[in-house]
C-alpha positions as a LaTeX table, in Angstrom:
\begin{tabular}{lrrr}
\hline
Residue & $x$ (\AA) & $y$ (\AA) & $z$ (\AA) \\
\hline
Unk1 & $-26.06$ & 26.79 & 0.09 \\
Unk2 & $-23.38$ & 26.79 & 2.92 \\
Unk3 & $-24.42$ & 22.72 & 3.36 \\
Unk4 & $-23.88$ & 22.16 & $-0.09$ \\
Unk5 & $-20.37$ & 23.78 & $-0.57$ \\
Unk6 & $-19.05$ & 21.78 & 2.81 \\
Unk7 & $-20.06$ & 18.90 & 1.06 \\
Unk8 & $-18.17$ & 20.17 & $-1.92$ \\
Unk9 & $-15.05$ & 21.24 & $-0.07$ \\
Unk10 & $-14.81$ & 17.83 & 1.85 \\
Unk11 & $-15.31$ & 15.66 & $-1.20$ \\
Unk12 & $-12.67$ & 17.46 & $-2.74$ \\
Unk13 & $-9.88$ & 17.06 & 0.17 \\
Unk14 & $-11.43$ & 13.43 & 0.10 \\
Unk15 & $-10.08$ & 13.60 & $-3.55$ \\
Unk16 & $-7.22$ & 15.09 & $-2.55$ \\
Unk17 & $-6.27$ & 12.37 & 0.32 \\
Unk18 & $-6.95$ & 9.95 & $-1.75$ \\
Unk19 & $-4.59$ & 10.64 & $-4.49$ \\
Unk20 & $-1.68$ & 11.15 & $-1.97$ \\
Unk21 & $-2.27$ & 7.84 & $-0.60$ \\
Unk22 & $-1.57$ & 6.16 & $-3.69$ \\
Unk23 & 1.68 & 6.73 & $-3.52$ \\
Unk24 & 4.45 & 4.46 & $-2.28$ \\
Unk25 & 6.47 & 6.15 & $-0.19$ \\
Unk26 & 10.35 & 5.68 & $-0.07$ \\
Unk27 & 12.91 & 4.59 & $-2.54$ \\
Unk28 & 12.77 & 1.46 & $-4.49$ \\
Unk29 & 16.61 & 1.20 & $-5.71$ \\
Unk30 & 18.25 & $-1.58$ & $-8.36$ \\
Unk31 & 21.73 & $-1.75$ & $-10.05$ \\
Unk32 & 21.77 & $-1.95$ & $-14.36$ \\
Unk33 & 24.85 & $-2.15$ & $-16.63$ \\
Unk34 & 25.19 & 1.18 & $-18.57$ \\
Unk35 & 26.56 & 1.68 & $-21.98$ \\
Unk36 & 30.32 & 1.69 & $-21.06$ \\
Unk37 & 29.76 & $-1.62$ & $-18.88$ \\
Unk38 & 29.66 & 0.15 & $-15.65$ \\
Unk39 & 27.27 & $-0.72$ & $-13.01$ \\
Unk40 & 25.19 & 2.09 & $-11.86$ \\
Unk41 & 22.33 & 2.26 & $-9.03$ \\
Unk42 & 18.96 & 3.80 & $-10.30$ \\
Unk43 & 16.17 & 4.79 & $-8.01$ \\
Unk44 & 12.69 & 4.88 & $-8.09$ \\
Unk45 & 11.55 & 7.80 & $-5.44$ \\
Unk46 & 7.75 & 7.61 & $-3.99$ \\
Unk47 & 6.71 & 5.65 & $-7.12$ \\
Unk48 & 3.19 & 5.56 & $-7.96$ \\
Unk49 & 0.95 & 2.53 & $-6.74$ \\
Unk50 & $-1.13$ & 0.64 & $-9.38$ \\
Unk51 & 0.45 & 1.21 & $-12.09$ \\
Unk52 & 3.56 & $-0.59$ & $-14.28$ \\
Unk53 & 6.79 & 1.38 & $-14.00$ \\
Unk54 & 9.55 & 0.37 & $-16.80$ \\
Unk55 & 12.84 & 0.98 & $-15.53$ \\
Unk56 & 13.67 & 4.31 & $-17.13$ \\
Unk57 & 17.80 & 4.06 & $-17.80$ \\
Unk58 & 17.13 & 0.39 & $-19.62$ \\
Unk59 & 13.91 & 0.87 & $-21.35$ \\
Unk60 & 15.51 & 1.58 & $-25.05$ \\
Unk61 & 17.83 & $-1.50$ & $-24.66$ \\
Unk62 & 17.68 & $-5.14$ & $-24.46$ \\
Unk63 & 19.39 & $-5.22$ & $-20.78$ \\
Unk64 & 17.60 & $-5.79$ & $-17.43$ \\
Unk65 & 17.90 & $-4.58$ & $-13.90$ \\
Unk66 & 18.88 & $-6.24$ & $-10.97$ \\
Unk67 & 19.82 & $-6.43$ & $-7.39$ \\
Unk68 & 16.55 & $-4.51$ & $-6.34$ \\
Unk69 & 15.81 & $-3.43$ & $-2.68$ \\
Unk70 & 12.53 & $-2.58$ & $-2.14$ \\
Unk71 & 12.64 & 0.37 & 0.82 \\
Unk72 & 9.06 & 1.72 & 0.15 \\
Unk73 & 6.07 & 1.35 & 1.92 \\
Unk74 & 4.70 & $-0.90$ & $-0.18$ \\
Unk75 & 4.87 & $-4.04$ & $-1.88$ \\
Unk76 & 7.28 & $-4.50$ & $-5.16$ \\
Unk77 & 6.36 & $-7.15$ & $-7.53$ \\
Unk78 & 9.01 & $-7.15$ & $-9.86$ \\
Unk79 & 8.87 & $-8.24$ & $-13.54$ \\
Unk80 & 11.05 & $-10.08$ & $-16.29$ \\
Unk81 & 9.64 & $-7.69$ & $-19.02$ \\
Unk82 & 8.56 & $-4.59$ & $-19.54$ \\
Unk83 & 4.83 & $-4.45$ & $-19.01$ \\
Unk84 & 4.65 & $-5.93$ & $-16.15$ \\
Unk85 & 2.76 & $-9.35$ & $-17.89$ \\
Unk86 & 5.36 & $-11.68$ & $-17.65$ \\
Unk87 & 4.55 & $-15.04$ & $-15.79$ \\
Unk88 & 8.26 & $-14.81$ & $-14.41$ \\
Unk89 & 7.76 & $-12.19$ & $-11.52$ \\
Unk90 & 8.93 & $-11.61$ & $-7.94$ \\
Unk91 & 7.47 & $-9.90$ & $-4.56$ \\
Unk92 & 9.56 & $-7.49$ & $-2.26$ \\
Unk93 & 7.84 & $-6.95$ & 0.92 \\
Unk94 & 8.01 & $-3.47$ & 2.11 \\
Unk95 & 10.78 & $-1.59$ & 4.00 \\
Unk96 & 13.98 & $-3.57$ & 2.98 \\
Unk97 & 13.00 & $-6.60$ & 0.81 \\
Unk98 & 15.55 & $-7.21$ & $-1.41$ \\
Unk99 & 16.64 & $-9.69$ & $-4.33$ \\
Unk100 & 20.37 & $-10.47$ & $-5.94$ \\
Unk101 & 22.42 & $-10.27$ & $-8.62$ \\
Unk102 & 20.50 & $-12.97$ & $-10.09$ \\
Unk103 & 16.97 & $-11.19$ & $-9.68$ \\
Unk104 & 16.50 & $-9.62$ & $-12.84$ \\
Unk105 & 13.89 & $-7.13$ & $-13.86$ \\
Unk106 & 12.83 & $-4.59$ & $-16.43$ \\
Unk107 & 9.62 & $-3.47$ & $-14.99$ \\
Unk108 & 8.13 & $-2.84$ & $-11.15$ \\
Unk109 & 4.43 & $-2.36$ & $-10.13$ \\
Unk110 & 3.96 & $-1.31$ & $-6.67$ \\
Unk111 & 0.66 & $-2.33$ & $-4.31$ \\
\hline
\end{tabular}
């Protein structure tokens, strides 16, 4: 019995680690245009890995993003849409990768 729940308890922190790690860790930051025409910086914060992230403060509009800086751990592919499917895309490399003005985006997926 006491074999059995070790196993248990170190598949579950196994589990545990696992799901932490998936996690890129640092800020991924980007400028957008807001309603009243002023630019504004938005911030992604230990975004999730794996998965398409549509940038929250331009997701209702037709606008995109731009000027992103990629200072997470991980790689930033960066998209033309919203769903991350467009053949129009760019990498960030980790910890300071960065595109300009004329890099625009409306979607992120971090790897």
């Amino acid at each position: 019995m006491r074999t059995l729940l070790a196993l248990t308890s170190a598949f579950a922190l196994l589990l545990t680690a696992t799901g932490i790690a998936s996690a890129a860790e640092g800020a991924f930051t980007y400028r957008y245009v807001d309603e009243e025409g002023e630019v504004q910086v938005g911030a992604l914060v230990d975004p999730p890995s794996g998965e398409c992230i549509e940038i929250p403060e331009i997701a209702d509009w037709d606008v995109s993003a731009f000027r992103p800086r990629n200072n997470t751990d991980s790689r930033a592919v960066v998209f033309k849409d919203g769903d991350c499917e467009s053949s129009a895309f760019f990498s960030l490399r980790p910890n300071g990768g960065s595109g300009s003005d004329r890099l625009l985006l409306r979607s992120v997926a971090f790897s």
